[in-house]
Coordinates of N, CA and C in Angstrom, one line a residue:
X188 N 123.4 107.6 101.1 CA 121.9 107.4 101.5 C 120.8 109.0 100.9
X189 N 120.0 108.4 100.6 CA 119.9 109.9 99.9 C 119.4 110.8 101.4
X190 N 119.7 112.2 101.1 CA 119.0 113.3 101.9 C 117.4 113.3 101.5
X191 N 116.9 114.1 102.3 CA 115.6 114.5 102.6 C 115.6 115.8 101.6
X192 N 116.3 116.2 101.8 CA 116.3 117.7 100.9 C 116.0 117.6 99.1
X193 N 115.4 118.1 98.4 CA 115.1 118.0 97.3 C 116.2 118.2 96.4
X194 N 116.8 117.8 95.7 CA 117.9 117.5 95.0 C 118.1 119.4 94.0
X195 N 119.0 119.9 93.6 CA 119.2 121.2 93.2 C 120.3 120.6 92.0
X196 N 120.0 121.6 90.7 CA 121.5 121.5 89.9 C 121.7 122.9 89.3
X197 N 122.5 123.6 89.1 CA 122.8 124.5 88.6 C 123.8 124.0 87.3
X198 N 124.0 124.8 86.3 CA 124.6 124.3 85.1 C 125.9 125.8 85.2
X199 N 126.5 125.8 84.6 CA 127.6 126.9 84.4 C 128.0 126.9 82.7
X200 N 128.2 128.0 82.2 CA 129.0 128.5 81.2 C 130.2 129.6 81.5
X201 N 131.2 128.9 80.6 CA 132.3 130.1 80.3 C 132.9 129.8 79.4
X202 N 132.9 130.8 78.5 CA 133.0 131.4 77.2 C 134.6 132.3 77.0
X203 N 135.7 131.6 76.9 CA 137.1 132.9 77.1 C 136.5 133.4 76.0
X204 N 137.0 134.8 76.4 CA 136.9 135.8 75.9 C 135.5 136.2 75.3
X205 N 134.7 136.0 75.5 CA 133.1 136.0 75.3 C 132.8 136.5 76.5
X206 N 132.9 135.4 77.5 CA 132.2 135.7 78.9 C 133.1 137.1 79.8
X207 N 132.9 137.7 80.4 CA 133.8 138.1 81.5 C 133.3 137.0 83.2
X208 N 132.5 136.3 83.2 CA 132.5 135.7 84.4 C 131.6 134.3 84.1
X209 N 131.5 133.1 84.5 CA 130.7 131.7 84.3 C 129.5 132.6 84.6
X210 N 128.4 131.9 83.2 CA 127.3 132.3 83.4 C 126.5 130.7 84.0
X211 N 125.2 131.0 84.7 CA 124.0 130.2 85.2 C 122.8 130.0 83.6
X212 N 123.6 128.8 83.5 CA 122.8 128.2 82.4 C 121.3 127.5 82.1
X213 N 121.5 127.2 83.5 CA 120.1 125.9 83.7 C 120.3 125.8 85.1
X214 N 119.2 125.9 85.6 CA 118.7 125.6 87.0 C 117.6 125.3 87.3
X215 N 117.2 124.1 88.6 CA 116.7 123.8 88.9 C 116.2 122.8 90.1
X216 N 115.3 121.4 90.3 CA 115.3 121.1 91.3 C 114.3 120.5 91.5
X217 N 114.6 118.8 92.0 CA 113.6 117.7 91.4 C 113.8 117.1 90.3
X218 N 112.6 117.1 89.6 CA 113.0 116.2 88.5 C 113.9 117.2 87.5
X219 N 113.7 118.5 87.4 CA 114.5 119.1 86.9 C 115.9 119.4 87.2
X220 N 116.2 119.1 88.1 CA 117.6 118.9 88.8 C 118.0 117.8 88.2
X221 N 117.9 116.5 88.3 CA 118.1 115.1 87.6 C 118.4 115.5 86.2
X222 N 117.2 115.9 85.3 CA 117.1 116.2 83.8 C 118.9 117.0 83.7
X223 N 118.9 117.6 84.2 CA 119.9 118.6 84.1 C 121.6 118.0 84.2
X224 N 121.5 116.6 85.5 CA 122.3 116.6 85.6 C 122.4 115.1 84.6
X225 N 121.2 113.8 84.2 CA 121.4 113.5 83.0 C 122.2 113.2 82.0
X226 N 121.3 114.9 81.4 CA 122.1 115.7 80.2 C 123.2 116.0 80.0
X227 N 124.0 116.6 81.2 CA 125.0 116.6 81.3 C 125.9 115.5 81.5
X228 N 125.5 114.5 81.9 CA 126.6 113.1 81.4 C 126.4 113.0 80.5
X229 N 125.0 113.1 79.9 CA 125.0 112.3 78.3 C 125.5 113.2 77.4
X230 N 126.2 114.7 77.8 CA 126.9 114.7 77.1 C 128.5 115.5 76.7
X231 N 129.0 114.2 77.9 CA 130.2 114.0 78.9 C 130.3 115.4 79.2
X232 N 129.9 116.0 80.0 CA 130.2 117.4 80.6 C 130.4 116.5 82.0
X233 N 131.5 117.4 82.5 CA 131.9 116.3 83.9 C 130.9 117.2 85.1
X234 N 130.1 116.2 86.2 CA 128.9 116.7 86.7 C 130.1 117.0 88.5
X235 N 129.8 117.8 89.5 CA 130.7 118.1 90.6 C 129.5 118.8 91.2
X236 N 129.3 117.9 92.4 CA 128.6 118.1 93.5 C 129.4 118.7 94.7
X237 N 128.4 119.9 94.8 CA 129.2 121.0 95.8 C 127.4 121.7 96.8
X238 N 126.9 121.6 97.3 CA 125.9 121.6 98.2 C 125.8 123.2 98.4
X239 N 126.4 123.6 98.7 CA 126.7 125.1 98.9 C 126.8 126.1 97.8
X240 N 127.1 125.4 97.2 CA 127.9 126.7 96.0 C 126.3 126.5 95.4
X241 N 125.5 125.1 95.0 CA 124.3 125.5 94.2 C 123.4 126.0 94.5
X242 N 123.4 126.0 96.4 CA 122.3 126.8 96.8 C 122.6 128.5 96.8
X243 N 123.9 128.9 97.0 CA 124.1 130.1 96.5 C 123.4 130.3 94.9
X244 N 123.6 129.6 94.1 CA 123.6 129.9 92.5 C 122.5 129.7 92.2
X245 N 121.7 128.8 92.5 CA 120.1 128.1 92.9 C 119.3 129.7 92.7
X246 N 119.8 130.8 93.7 CA 118.8 131.9 93.3 C 119.6 133.1 92.6
X247 N 120.5 132.7 91.6 CA 120.6 133.5 90.5 C 119.5 133.5 89.6
X248 N 119.4 134.1 88.7 CA 118.6 134.6 87.4 C 119.2 133.9 86.1
X249 N 118.5 133.2 85.5 CA 119.3 132.5 84.2 C 119.9 133.7 83.6
X250 N 121.4 133.3 83.0 CA 122.2 134.0 82.0 C 122.6 134.7 83.2
X251 N 122.5 135.1 84.2 CA 123.3 136.0 85.1 C 124.7 135.6 85.7
X252 N 125.6 136.7 85.6 CA 127.4 136.3 85.7 C 126.9 135.3 87.4
X253 N 128.3 134.6 88.0 CA 128.2 134.4 89.2 C 129.1 135.8 89.6
X254 N 128.0 136.0 91.2 CA 128.3 137.1 92.1 C 130.4 136.9 92.5
X255 N 131.1 137.9 92.4 CA 132.2 137.9 92.0 C 132.7 137.1 94.1
X256 N 132.2 136.7 94.9 CA 132.4 136.1 95.8 C 132.4 134.4 95.7
X257 N 131.6 134.5 94.9 CA 131.8 133.1 93.8 C 133.5 132.4 93.1
X258 N 134.0 133.3 93.0 CA 134.5 132.8 91.2 C 135.7 131.8 92.2
X259 N 136.1 132.2 93.4 CA 137.7 131.3 94.0 C 136.7 130.0 93.8
X260 N 135.5 129.7 94.5 CA 135.5 128.2 94.6 C 134.9 127.6 92.9
X261 N 134.3 129.0 92.0 CA 134.3 128.0 90.5 C 135.1 128.3 89.6
X262 N 135.8 128.7 90.2 CA 137.8 128.9 89.5 C 138.5 127.6 89.5
X263 N 138.2 126.6 90.8 CA 138.2 125.9 91.9 C 137.6 124.2 90.9
X264 N 136.5 124.8 90.9 CA 135.6 123.7 89.6 C 135.8 123.5 88.6
X265 N 136.3 125.0 88.0 CA 136.3 124.9 86.2 C 137.9 124.4 85.7
X266 N 138.5 124.5 87.3 CA 140.0 124.0 87.2 C 140.1 122.3 87.1
X267 N 139.1 122.1 87.8 CA 138.4 120.2 88.2 C 137.8 119.9 86.7
X268 N 137.2 120.5 86.2 CA 136.6 120.1 84.8 C 137.7 120.2 83.6
X269 N 138.7 121.0 83.5 CA 139.6 121.2 82.4 C 140.5 120.0 82.9
X270 N 140.7 119.7 84.2 CA 141.7 118.7 84.3 C 141.1 116.7 83.9
X271 N 139.7 117.3 84.2 CA 138.9 115.6 84.0 C 139.4 115.9 82.5
X272 N 138.9 116.7 82.1 CA 138.7 117.0 80.3 C 139.6 116.3 79.6
X273 N 141.0 116.7 80.1 CA 142.4 116.7 79.7 C 143.0 115.3 80.4
X274 N 142.3 114.7 81.0 CA 142.8 112.9 81.1 C 141.6 112.1 80.1
X275 N 141.0 112.6 80.3 CA 139.8 112.0 79.1 C 140.3 111.8 78.1
X276 N 140.9 112.6 77.0 CA 141.4 113.0 75.9 C 142.8 112.3 75.8
X277 N 143.4 112.1 76.9 CA 144.7 111.6 76.7 C 144.1 109.9 76.8
X278 N 143.3 109.8 77.5 CA 143.0 108.3 77.9 C 141.9 107.8 76.4
X279 N 141.4 108.8 75.5 CA 140.4 107.8 74.4 C 141.8 108.3 73.3
X280 N 143.1 108.9 73.6 CA 143.9 108.3 72.3 C 144.9 107.4 72.7
X281 N 144.9 106.9 74.1 CA 146.0 105.7 73.9 C 145.2 104.3 73.4

């Protein structure tokens, strides 16, 4: 069932050795949020839903580093992304 709240999306980027923390690279709501999600899926980027985290991150400026109080949650998501990508690589090489 779809919520009455408008969909929001935030995209993060983290470049090991270049970024000191993940950065907000895109954010939006409604049509823009749906486009961010669509583009991520088309590019093979895993999409994870976390409404509370999106609410916090959506208040940041573009290219801003995530705040330290979100590090643990974002680290868990990045670990999930690495697992998904690793599994996809194994599945495609089989």
